[in-house]
Amino acid sequence: MYRWEITRAVLAQRVFAVVRTDSYDKAAATAGTLLSAGLTGLEISLTTPFALEAVTTLTREVGDEAVIGAGTVLDAQTARMAVDAGARFLVSPSLDAEVIRTGHRYGVPVFPGVATPTEMVRALELGADALKLFPASGQSPRRLRDIRAALPQAPLVPTGGVTLEDAPEWIAAGAVACGIGSALAEGDRAEVSRRVSDLLRRLADAAPGEKGGDTPE
C-alpha cells in the first residue's frame, strides 16, 4: 500500500492499540487478543523486550487484515530497523526530522509526538502523516478543540492517558483517532471483544459529521 493508504487504514477505526509489556510473550498474547477482538491498527512499543521480533511475527501472521507498527521510535537507526522488521507505520513520543525522513524514504508513515502548536506546525512542515498529541493526560479535549480552530489541517492522535471513557470526547473535539494502551486488553478474550466493539461504536457515534462508522477522510 501507499503511505497515505496505510495511514488511512491505521486511523480508520478512530483508535489503535498501543502494546507495551515487559516480555515478548506478553506482547504477542496481548496483540493476539486485541486483533481477535477486531482492532485493525496496533503498535508494539520498542520498550518491549524483543519488540522487533514481535513486529515481524505479527506482520507475517496478520497479512493485510491489520496494520502493525512500531512505537517509541526515537532515531533514524531505530526507524530503519523497525521498517526492516516489517513495521507498517512508526510512532514516536518526540519530533525528530530524521525519523520522519527515514520512514518516508521507505514508504512508511510516521506519527511523531507533539505537545505544542509550534511542534505541530513543524511536524506538518516535515511531512508527518499524523501527529501524536503526547501525553494526552496533560491536555484535554477542550484544548484540542481550541488547537483545531487555529490548525484545522492538523491530524491529531491523542495518546498517553486516553481512557475508554473519554476517548469519544477526544474524537468529538476533532481528533482523527486515539492511541490507547493496557485499558483495552484487560480481561479474557470475550470481555476484550465486548469492550472493543462498544468502544468502536461510541467512537463512530462521536465523530463530527459521521454516522454509521464511515471512514474518516
CSV table of C-alpha atoms in Angstrom, one decimal:
chain,number,residue,atom,x,y,z
A,1,MET,CA,0.0,0.0,0.0
A,2,TYR,CA,1.0,3.6,-0.5
A,3,ARG,CA,1.8,5.7,2.6
A,4,TRP,CA,-1.5,7.5,2.5
A,5,GLU,CA,-3.4,4.2,2.3
A,6,ILE,CA,-1.5,2.8,5.3
A,7,THR,CA,-2.3,6.0,7.3
A,8,ARG,CA,-5.9,5.7,6.4
A,9,ALA,CA,-6.0,2.1,7.4
A,10,VAL,CA,-4.4,2.8,10.8
A,11,LEU,CA,-6.8,5.6,11.6
A,12,ALA,CA,-9.9,4.0,10.1
A,13,GLN,CA,-11.4,2.8,13.4
A,14,ARG,CA,-10.5,6.0,15.1
A,15,VAL,CA,-8.4,4.1,17.6
A,16,PHE,CA,-5.3,1.9,17.5
A,17,ALA,CA,-3.9,-0.2,20.3
A,18,VAL,CA,-0.5,0.5,22.0
A,19,VAL,CA,1.1,-2.6,23.3
A,20,ARG,CA,3.9,-2.1,25.9
A,21,THR,CA,4.8,-5.0,28.1
A,22,ASP,CA,7.8,-6.5,29.9
A,23,SER,CA,8.2,-9.6,27.7
A,24,TYR,CA,7.8,-10.8,24.1
A,25,ASP,CA,5.3,-13.5,25.2
A,26,LYS,CA,3.0,-11.0,26.9
A,27,ALA,CA,3.2,-8.6,23.9
A,28,ALA,CA,2.3,-11.4,21.5
A,29,ALA,CA,-0.6,-12.6,23.7
A,30,THR,CA,-1.9,-9.1,24.2
A,31,ALA,CA,-1.7,-8.2,20.5
A,32,GLY,CA,-3.4,-11.5,19.6
A,33,THR,CA,-6.3,-10.8,21.9
A,34,LEU,CA,-6.7,-7.3,20.6
A,35,LEU,CA,-6.6,-8.3,16.9
A,36,SER,CA,-9.0,-11.1,17.6
A,37,ALA,CA,-11.4,-8.6,19.1
A,38,GLY,CA,-11.5,-6.7,15.8
A,39,LEU,CA,-8.9,-4.0,16.1
A,40,THR,CA,-7.1,-3.4,12.8
A,41,GLY,CA,-4.3,-1.0,13.9
A,42,LEU,CA,-1.7,-1.8,16.6
A,43,GLU,CA,1.7,-0.6,17.6
A,44,ILE,CA,4.3,-2.5,19.5
A,45,SER,CA,6.4,-0.2,21.7
A,46,LEU,CA,10.1,-0.7,21.3
A,47,THR,CA,10.5,-0.5,25.0
A,48,THR,CA,9.1,-4.1,25.0
A,49,PRO,CA,11.9,-6.8,25.0
A,50,PHE,CA,12.3,-8.3,21.5
A,51,ALA,CA,9.7,-5.8,20.2
A,52,LEU,CA,11.1,-6.0,16.6
A,53,GLU,CA,10.7,-9.8,16.6
A,54,ALA,CA,7.1,-9.3,17.7
A,55,VAL,CA,6.5,-6.9,14.9
A,56,THR,CA,7.9,-9.3,12.4
A,57,THR,CA,5.9,-12.2,13.7
A,58,LEU,CA,2.6,-10.3,13.9
A,59,THR,CA,3.0,-8.7,10.4
A,60,ARG,CA,3.6,-12.0,8.9
A,61,GLU,CA,0.6,-13.6,10.7
A,62,VAL,CA,-2.0,-10.9,10.0
A,63,GLY,CA,-1.1,-10.1,6.5
A,64,ASP,CA,-3.4,-7.4,5.2
A,65,GLU,CA,-6.1,-8.0,7.8
A,66,ALA,CA,-4.5,-5.5,10.2
A,67,VAL,CA,-1.7,-2.9,10.2
A,68,ILE,CA,1.2,-3.5,12.7
A,69,GLY,CA,3.5,-0.6,13.6
A,70,ALA,CA,6.4,0.2,15.9
A,71,GLY,CA,6.2,2.7,18.7
A,72,THR,CA,8.7,4.7,20.8
A,73,VAL,CA,10.9,5.1,17.7
A,74,LEU,CA,13.5,7.7,18.7
A,75,ASP,CA,16.1,8.0,16.0
A,76,ALA,CA,16.8,7.2,12.3
A,77,GLN,CA,18.7,4.0,13.1
A,78,THR,CA,15.8,2.6,15.1
A,79,ALA,CA,13.3,3.7,12.4
A,80,ARG,CA,15.3,1.8,9.8
A,81,MET,CA,15.4,-1.3,12.0
A,82,ALA,CA,11.7,-1.1,12.6
A,83,VAL,CA,11.0,-0.8,8.8
A,84,ASP,CA,13.3,-3.8,8.2
A,85,ALA,CA,11.4,-5.8,10.8
A,86,GLY,CA,8.1,-5.2,8.9
A,87,ALA,CA,6.6,-2.2,10.7
A,88,ARG,CA,3.9,-0.6,8.5
A,89,PHE,CA,4.0,2.7,10.5
A,90,LEU,CA,6.2,4.4,13.0
A,91,VAL,CA,5.2,6.3,16.1
A,92,SER,CA,7.4,8.4,18.3
A,93,PRO,CA,6.9,10.3,21.6
A,94,SER,CA,9.0,13.2,20.2
A,95,LEU,CA,9.5,15.1,17.0
A,96,ASP,CA,12.6,14.1,15.1
A,97,ALA,CA,13.1,15.0,11.4
A,98,GLU,CA,15.3,12.1,10.7
A,99,VAL,CA,12.8,9.6,11.9
A,100,ILE,CA,10.2,11.1,9.5
A,101,ARG,CA,12.6,11.2,6.6
A,102,THR,CA,13.7,7.6,7.2
A,103,GLY,CA,10.1,6.3,7.3
A,104,HIS,CA,9.1,8.2,4.2
A,105,ARG,CA,12.2,7.0,2.3
A,106,TYR,CA,10.8,3.5,2.6
A,107,GLY,CA,7.1,4.4,2.1
A,108,VAL,CA,6.2,4.1,5.8
A,109,PRO,CA,4.0,6.8,7.5
A,110,VAL,CA,5.3,8.4,10.7
A,111,PHE,CA,3.3,9.8,13.6
A,112,PRO,CA,5.7,12.0,15.7
A,113,GLY,CA,4.9,13.2,19.2
A,114,VAL,CA,3.9,16.8,19.6
A,115,ALA,CA,2.7,18.9,22.5
A,116,THR,CA,2.5,22.5,21.3
A,117,PRO,CA,1.2,24.3,18.2
A,118,THR,CA,4.8,25.2,17.3
A,119,GLU,CA,5.7,21.5,17.2
A,120,MET,CA,2.6,20.7,15.3
A,121,VAL,CA,3.4,23.2,12.6
A,122,ARG,CA,6.9,21.9,12.4
A,123,ALA,CA,5.8,18.3,12.1
A,124,LEU,CA,3.4,19.3,9.3
A,125,GLU,CA,6.3,21.1,7.5
A,126,LEU,CA,8.3,17.9,7.8
A,127,GLY,CA,5.5,15.9,6.2
A,128,ALA,CA,4.3,13.9,9.2
A,129,ASP,CA,1.3,11.7,8.3
A,130,ALA,CA,-0.5,12.2,11.7
A,131,LEU,CA,0.5,14.0,14.9
A,132,LYS,CA,0.7,12.1,18.2
A,133,LEU,CA,-0.6,14.5,20.8
A,134,PHE,CA,1.5,13.3,23.8
A,135,PRO,CA,1.0,13.0,26.6
A,136,ALA,CA,-2.8,13.4,26.3
A,137,SER,CA,-3.0,13.1,30.1
A,138,GLY,CA,-1.6,16.7,30.4
A,139,GLN,CA,-4.1,18.0,27.8
A,140,SER,CA,-7.9,18.0,27.3
A,141,PRO,CA,-10.4,17.6,24.6
A,142,ARG,CA,-11.3,21.3,25.1
A,143,ARG,CA,-7.7,22.3,24.4
A,144,LEU,CA,-7.6,20.1,21.3
A,145,ARG,CA,-10.8,21.8,20.0
A,146,ASP,CA,-9.0,25.2,20.5
A,147,ILE,CA,-6.0,24.0,18.7
A,148,ARG,CA,-8.1,22.6,15.8
A,149,ALA,CA,-9.7,26.0,15.5
A,150,ALA,CA,-6.3,27.5,14.6
A,151,LEU,CA,-4.9,24.4,12.9
A,152,PRO,CA,-7.8,22.5,11.3
A,153,GLN,CA,-5.3,20.8,9.0
A,154,ALA,CA,-3.5,19.0,11.9
A,155,PRO,CA,-4.5,15.3,12.1
A,156,LEU,CA,-4.1,14.8,15.9
A,157,VAL,CA,-4.0,11.5,17.6
A,158,PRO,CA,-4.1,11.9,21.5
A,159,THR,CA,-2.1,9.1,23.1
A,160,GLY,CA,-0.9,8.5,26.7
A,161,GLY,CA,-3.6,8.8,29.3
A,162,VAL,CA,-6.6,8.5,27.0
A,163,THR,CA,-9.3,6.3,28.7
A,164,LEU,CA,-12.1,4.3,27.3
A,165,GLU,CA,-14.5,6.7,28.9
A,166,ASP,CA,-13.0,9.9,27.4
A,167,ALA,CA,-11.9,8.6,24.0
A,168,PRO,CA,-15.2,9.7,22.4
A,169,GLU,CA,-14.8,13.2,23.8
A,170,TRP,CA,-11.4,13.4,22.0
A,171,ILE,CA,-13.0,12.3,18.7
A,172,ALA,CA,-15.8,14.8,19.1
A,173,ALA,CA,-13.3,17.5,19.7
A,174,GLY,CA,-11.6,16.8,16.3
A,175,ALA,CA,-9.0,14.1,16.9
A,176,VAL,CA,-8.7,11.7,14.0
A,177,ALA,CA,-8.0,8.8,16.3
A,178,CYS,CA,-6.8,7.9,19.8
A,179,GLY,CA,-4.0,5.6,20.9
A,180,ILE,CA,-5.0,3.5,23.9
A,181,GLY,CA,-2.8,1.1,25.8
A,182,SER,CA,-3.5,-1.5,28.5
A,183,ALA,CA,-7.1,-0.4,29.2
A,184,LEU,CA,-8.1,-2.1,26.0
A,185,ALA,CA,-6.7,-5.5,26.8
A,186,GLU,CA,-7.8,-6.3,30.4
A,187,GLY,CA,-9.8,-9.4,30.9
A,188,ASP,CA,-10.4,-12.5,28.8
A,189,ARG,CA,-11.0,-12.6,25.1
A,190,ALA,CA,-14.8,-12.3,25.4
A,191,GLU,CA,-14.5,-9.3,27.6
A,192,VAL,CA,-12.0,-7.6,25.4
A,193,SER,CA,-14.2,-8.3,22.3
A,194,ARG,CA,-17.2,-6.7,24.0
A,195,ARG,CA,-15.1,-3.7,25.2
A,196,VAL,CA,-13.6,-3.1,21.7
A,197,SER,CA,-17.0,-3.4,20.0
A,198,ASP,CA,-18.5,-1.0,22.4
A,199,LEU,CA,-15.7,1.5,22.0
A,200,LEU,CA,-15.7,1.4,18.2
A,201,ARG,CA,-19.5,2.1,18.2
A,202,ARG,CA,-19.1,5.0,20.6
A,203,LEU,CA,-16.2,6.5,18.6
A,204,ALA,CA,-18.2,6.3,15.4
A,205,ASP,CA,-21.1,8.0,17.0
A,206,ALA,CA,-18.9,10.7,18.4
A,207,ALA,CA,-17.2,11.6,15.1
A,208,PRO,CA,-18.3,15.1,13.8
A,209,GLY,CA,-20.4,14.7,10.7
A,210,GLU,CA,-20.0,10.9,10.7
A,211,LYS,CA,-22.8,8.4,11.1
A,212,GLY,CA,-22.6,4.6,10.9
A,213,GLY,CA,-18.9,4.3,11.2
A,214,ASP,CA,-17.8,5.9,7.9
A,215,THR,CA,-14.1,6.0,7.5
A,216,PRO,CA,-12.6,9.5,8.3
A,217,GLU,CA,-11.0,11.4,5.5
